[in-house]
Amino acid sequence: MSASGIRLRPAPERRRILAGAFGALAAVASGPAALRALAGAQGRQAATRAGLAFGTTVSLTLAGARGADLEPAFRAGFAAIRAVEAAASLYRPDSALARLNRDGSLDDPDPLLVEQLRFALDLAAASGGAFDPTVQPFWTLWAEAAARGERPDERALIEAVARVGWREVEISAGAIRLARPGMGVTLNGLVQGYAADRVLAALAAHGIADAFVDTGEFGALGRHADGTPWRLGIGGPRRGGDLAAVIEPFTGFAATSGDDATVFSVDHRDHHIFDPATGTSPQALSAVTVTAPSGLLADALSTAAFVLGPERGAALVVRYPGCAVRFTAKV
Amino acid sequence: MRPSAKRALRPGSAKPSGRGDLRPLFAILWAFLLGLASASAGTLDRAGIERHFPAPLVVGERDDKIPVWPILKQEAGSYEVIAYAFESIDFARIPGFGGAAPNLLIALAPDGSFRDAKVLSHHEPVFLEGLGSEPLFAFVEQYVGLSAKRPIRVGRPGARANGAPPATTVDGISMATASTRVVNETMLAAALAVARAKLGFGAGPAGLRVEAKPAFEPLSVAELERRGWIRRFTVSQSQADQAFAGTGVEDADPGEEPFADLRIAYLNVPSIGRAILGEAAFARLMRELGPGDHAVLVVSDGRWSPIPDDFVLGSIPDRVTIQQGGLAVNARDAAWERRDLAPSLPAGPWTILKITEAAGFDPSAPWTLALKLTRERGQIFPEKISREISTDYALPPELFLRQSPDAGPDWTESWRARGWELGVIAAGLGLLVPVLVRQRGLVAQARPFSLFRLGFLAFTLGFVGWYAQAQLSIVTVVGLVRAAFHTGDLGFLLYDPPSLLLWAFVLVTLLVWGRGTFCGWLCPFGALQEFAAWAAKPLRIRQVAVPPPLDRALRQAKYLLLGLILGAAALGSPLADSLGEAEPFKTAITLYFLRSLPFVAYALGLILLNLFVYKGFCRYLCPLGASLAVLGRLRLLDWIPRRAECGSPCQLCKVRCRYGAIAPSGRIDYPECFQCMDCVTIIQDPKQCVPEVLARRRAHRAVPQTVAAE
């Protein structure tokens, strides 16, 4: 499970860190040998297909009757991921979102991009601007400073804050426009959750009733092949720590935003989630996990709640039916 | 008597042409025109890749843009990329010595090192059953652990043990130099293509290395500026203001003219770098740069500075950017001490930008230096507004050596290294041609000529064949056909200069004399057979008389074999390589009989057969000979002299011809003629040529007869 927020460049270590920190239980993906044997006895099988997307690894685990051909479902699942990437991945220089950032405007935008961007702007309004899809200039600033071994200076931060503002994104019929030069949009705060939605929908359309997907955030349908429920482990705040909790049974969606993903300082003070008002990372929390009926909601709310902090974050999440939030204080 | 006998000779009569003989040539031309590179893609599917990367490794979903498979490792429920696996044929199709491209399975780790390298398929003749494929497999395994970020060269066998840099050298294989280079190119070019797409390095032209030539020309700074080798770039106040037009800060920054006055220079070119830095400092800078790195000087006059006052030495300046092909080139301040500049350059702030080889910068192509100008708007929280002004810089490409590790140095190197062999072979050919042309010269003197012939054949076998490894072979013809039908690339020919020289010579002689010049004089295996037959003379082995109908049928066999081989090659079938093994050249000449038993037995068997059926292989089976015989039909000269008596009544030449190339009618069957010159020697020798002997005897007899009558 992963942190969402602002991420521009692939962070190859991310998976490893997360495996320790928030590691989903190994049982989730493949199941211990004994359970698999049990599943076999029941005439059921599970198969996992991994891949790369959104600058990290993703995986789909499908359960079905033994002998069933899962290949079409795998193909559909990955096709759904590729479609979301083509619309909104910042790891792809040719994605619709990357073109919007480059040109400042985009005609005939990909509907998948419009859907995510509308949702992001709605949540920006609902969260009083704590969630803001236009914080991309902060990333550029911090990443460049980090490459020099520095933090950005105050003036540069102030200059960047001036280029952030969700109200400056105009979505009209047939076009998206960024009103000010130097702006940049990121949907990394919700795109992986949205991908989980799209993948599970594609799988369901192929008759898959039991599936577990990891697109960086998590989603699950039904049960494991052996009939046991899917389980999702919530890690402690730092790698190597014990699991803080296990969600069992796990169905629906879960997303985590944490200070462990791309960090700019060893003490995890500076990382990839930014307060749109200051251009720095919020200091109250180490991680926020949100469970929700959609991946989009889970992912975006976890980012928003991370910025808002425990009290105001909880207040935001309770306004959305079927959502729950878990905070891990800053360590 | 018959003093007119000589006039009956008909040397040099032009052969009527324009019959169906041109068809083979047209067929070949047509094949070349067809040179459509059929896009045969990689061969492995998911299951195939999984066989090479078995559990616990996980083969991820194939990339949707390029045929690359992520190889993952699962750890505590999540995944980590350990490599990107791909087939070289999808990224670098470099034809090998057999004309077809080898296909390698390569796994590139995220850090740019080779994690795995295997041969999936290849058509390199020397490895196909020759040395066996094991040495090739071992060769490819050397790449595991090496980094694709640096060009890797193929050294001599055992180079690494003898001090070659182990991070950038792999040990070569003797007798397989050309093939190993093709494999090396394939490895590097494919890895760079994937690295560019997946790992973000190697942005420049794949594998191309461009270096300034070492030539130094003492030029003054003024002259360099005049030539544009030091670029002067001036930005006036009004130009700078114009850049900010419409921002509200068009005239926020007034000051003296000029606003900026820069000198830009690419330092690696000695004529430029030495003029600016002086000889010692230039040498020091070049030492400090790694091989393939570049240095660019930007020095300013005027108010604007390329580096801010608080600039940190060694960091990446954000006021100046080098761009090429629309992409920013990663350039970092070289942290060079701030002195040593030529006095005629401005004394303002300056930086030497260092561009590492990995950036893929090509100094021989134009590039751009972009200046970032920044102004502030507002008082309390001033907003920074930046605009870019850029200038182009280009040097004449002649100043550079463009080395593509993919192709350039490798084949030129083999031409340089084998220059003296070429010289010796050329000298040999230069000796041979006049001897063959002057039929009344050495050829007419039976004993000296046969000594010359033995000497020349010894040269052909020992030097051309065993030493210079220039046994022409059907393999090359197969390569040409494959190139025509599939790859369209004839580059493989360049790797073997002695063979190419011989091919050129043979093609010319084909037009003049026919196939015999090669088959009778320049084929090392042919020479070997001739020596074997000569050495066996004391054994008094009698030639087996092949009944003429069988003989005629067997002669056609070689054309059948040739057709099968070329057909298989055209269809892209590996059968062409197997059928090509009918040719024992690789066993006997290339590999000195150091080969597995069946091949050695076959080659020795042919040599033994030759004792009973003289050059039976050449006449009945040799596909190369067949192809030359076909092309030899374009021959312009009927160069073997004939007399009216030839064939009727005289049968001497026909009987003495060991190749059966003279018909009972006396007609020469040129496609079967090996140009041994035996019949020419006979006809030029009044003591041998029967019509002359008879004529002389009659004249001789006439005088004593009268005496005897007394």
Coordinates of C-alpha atoms in Angstrom, one line a residue, chain B residues 124 234 246 261 286 290 295 318 393 429 477 530 553 583 651:
Chain B
E124 CA 27.6 -17.4 -37.0
T234 CA 25.8 39.6 -27.0
G246 CA 4.0 41.6 -21.8
D261 CA 28.3 39.6 -23.5
M286 CA 41.6 16.7 -20.3
G290 CA 36.9 11.0 -18.1
A295 CA 34.0 20.5 -21.3
D318 CA 20.5 27.1 -13.4
Y393 CA 26.9 26.8 -31.2
L429 CA 47.8 -11.6 -57.2
V477 CA 27.1 -16.2 -50.7
E530 CA 46.4 -30.9 -55.4
A553 CA 25.1 -36.3 -64.0
E583 CA 31.8 -27.5 -47.9
Q651 CA 42.6 -35.8 -78.4

